[in-house]
Structures are given as C-alpha cells and as structure tokens.
C-alpha atoms as a PDB file:
ATOM      1  CA  MET A   1      29.056-118.179 -41.730  1.00  0.00           C
ATOM      2  CA  ASN A   2      29.740-121.881 -41.556  1.00  0.00           C
ATOM      3  CA  LYS A   3      28.826-123.768 -44.767  1.00  0.00           C
ATOM      4  CA  ARG A   4      27.520-126.730 -42.815  1.00  0.00           C
ATOM      5  CA  LEU A   5      25.186-124.517 -40.795  1.00  0.00           C
ATOM      6  CA  VAL A   6      23.890-122.724 -43.897  1.00  0.00           C
ATOM      7  CA  PHE A   7      23.065-125.992 -45.666  1.00  0.00           C
ATOM      8  CA  ALA A   8      21.420-127.385 -42.527  1.00  0.00           C
ATOM      9  CA  ILE A   9      19.196-124.301 -42.257  1.00  0.00           C
ATOM     10  CA  LEU A  10      18.315-124.586 -45.948  1.00  0.00           C
ATOM     11  CA  ALA A  11      17.454-128.277 -45.540  1.00  0.00           C
ATOM     12  CA  VAL A  12      15.072-127.537 -42.669  1.00  0.00           C
ATOM     13  CA  ALA A  13      13.468-124.668 -44.587  1.00  0.00           C
ATOM     14  CA  PHE A  14      12.974-126.767 -47.720  1.00  0.00           C
ATOM     15  CA  LEU A  15      11.555-129.646 -45.675  1.00  0.00           C
ATOM     16  CA  ALA A  16       9.087-127.356 -43.914  1.00  0.00           C
ATOM     17  CA  GLY A  17       8.079-125.867 -47.263  1.00  0.00           C
ATOM     18  CA  ALA A  18       7.565-129.324 -48.741  1.00  0.00           C
ATOM     19  CA  ILE A  19       5.338-130.389 -45.849  1.00  0.00           C
ATOM     20  CA  LEU A  20       3.247-127.232 -46.171  1.00  0.00           C
ATOM     21  CA  ARG A  21       2.991-127.727 -49.954  1.00  0.00           C
ATOM     22  CA  PHE A  22       1.842-131.333 -49.547  1.00  0.00           C
ATOM     23  CA  MET A  23      -0.828-130.217 -47.067  1.00  0.00           C
ATOM     24  CA  ALA A  24      -1.987-127.519 -49.513  1.00  0.00           C
ATOM     25  CA  GLY A  25      -2.203-130.051 -52.338  1.00  0.00           C
ATOM     26  CA  GLY A  26       0.774-129.022 -54.479  1.00  0.00           C
ATOM     27  CA  LEU A  27       2.343-132.402 -55.226  1.00  0.00           C
ATOM     28  CA  ALA A  28       4.886-131.428 -57.908  1.00  0.00           C
ATOM     29  CA  TYR A  29       6.168-128.398 -56.004  1.00  0.00           C
ATOM     30  CA  GLY A  30       6.341-130.430 -52.776  1.00  0.00           C
ATOM     31  CA  VAL A  31       8.438-133.119 -54.477  1.00  0.00           C
ATOM     32  CA  MET A  32      10.794-130.437 -55.818  1.00  0.00           C
ATOM     33  CA  LEU A  33      11.207-129.005 -52.317  1.00  0.00           C
ATOM     34  CA  LEU A  34      11.896-132.492 -50.933  1.00  0.00           C
ATOM     35  CA  ILE A  35      14.621-132.974 -53.547  1.00  0.00           C
ATOM     36  CA  LEU A  36      16.146-129.606 -52.603  1.00  0.00           C
ATOM     37  CA  ALA A  37      15.993-130.575 -48.905  1.00  0.00           C
ATOM     38  CA  GLY A  38      17.815-133.824 -49.702  1.00  0.00           C
ATOM     39  CA  ALA A  39      20.461-131.982 -51.694  1.00  0.00           C
ATOM     40  CA  SER A  40      20.989-129.468 -48.891  1.00  0.00           C
ATOM     41  CA  THR A  41      21.322-132.301 -46.378  1.00  0.00           C
ATOM     42  CA  TRP A  42      23.848-134.034 -48.617  1.00  0.00           C
ATOM     43  CA  PHE A  43      25.941-130.857 -48.968  1.00  0.00           C
ATOM     44  CA  SER A  44      25.758-130.258 -45.214  1.00  0.00           C
ATOM     45  CA  ILE A  45      27.097-133.779 -44.543  1.00  0.00           C
ATOM     46  CA  LYS A  46      29.745-133.340 -47.235  1.00  0.00           C
ATOM     47  CA  ALA A  47      30.852-130.004 -45.727  1.00  0.00           C
ATOM     48  CA  LYS A  48      31.192-131.691 -42.338  1.00  0.00           C
ATOM     49  CA  ARG A  49      33.684-134.215 -43.755  1.00  0.00           C
ATOM     50  CA  ASP A  50      35.939-131.556 -45.312  1.00  0.00           C
END
C-alpha cells in the first residue's frame, strides 16, 4: 500500500477521534490525537515529496 495513502488515512482517523474526544470532554486525550493527526499529515506530505 502507498505510504502517502496510509498516513492520510491515519490523519483523518486521528482527527475524527480528536473531535469525538473533545465533544466527550477528554481534553488531554483529544490534544494527543490532534498531535498524532498533525504528525500523520506531515509524514503524508513528506512521503509525497520523495
């Protein structure tokens, strides 16, 4: 499977999880998921350049 696609799917999943966590009231866990979504997005963009 394409690395870029895998990281893009992970970024969307982490972002959705973060939004659901924020709505449920879990601030610390939501922030962690947002950081993971950002990292996945970064790796997806980096994989596109290579």
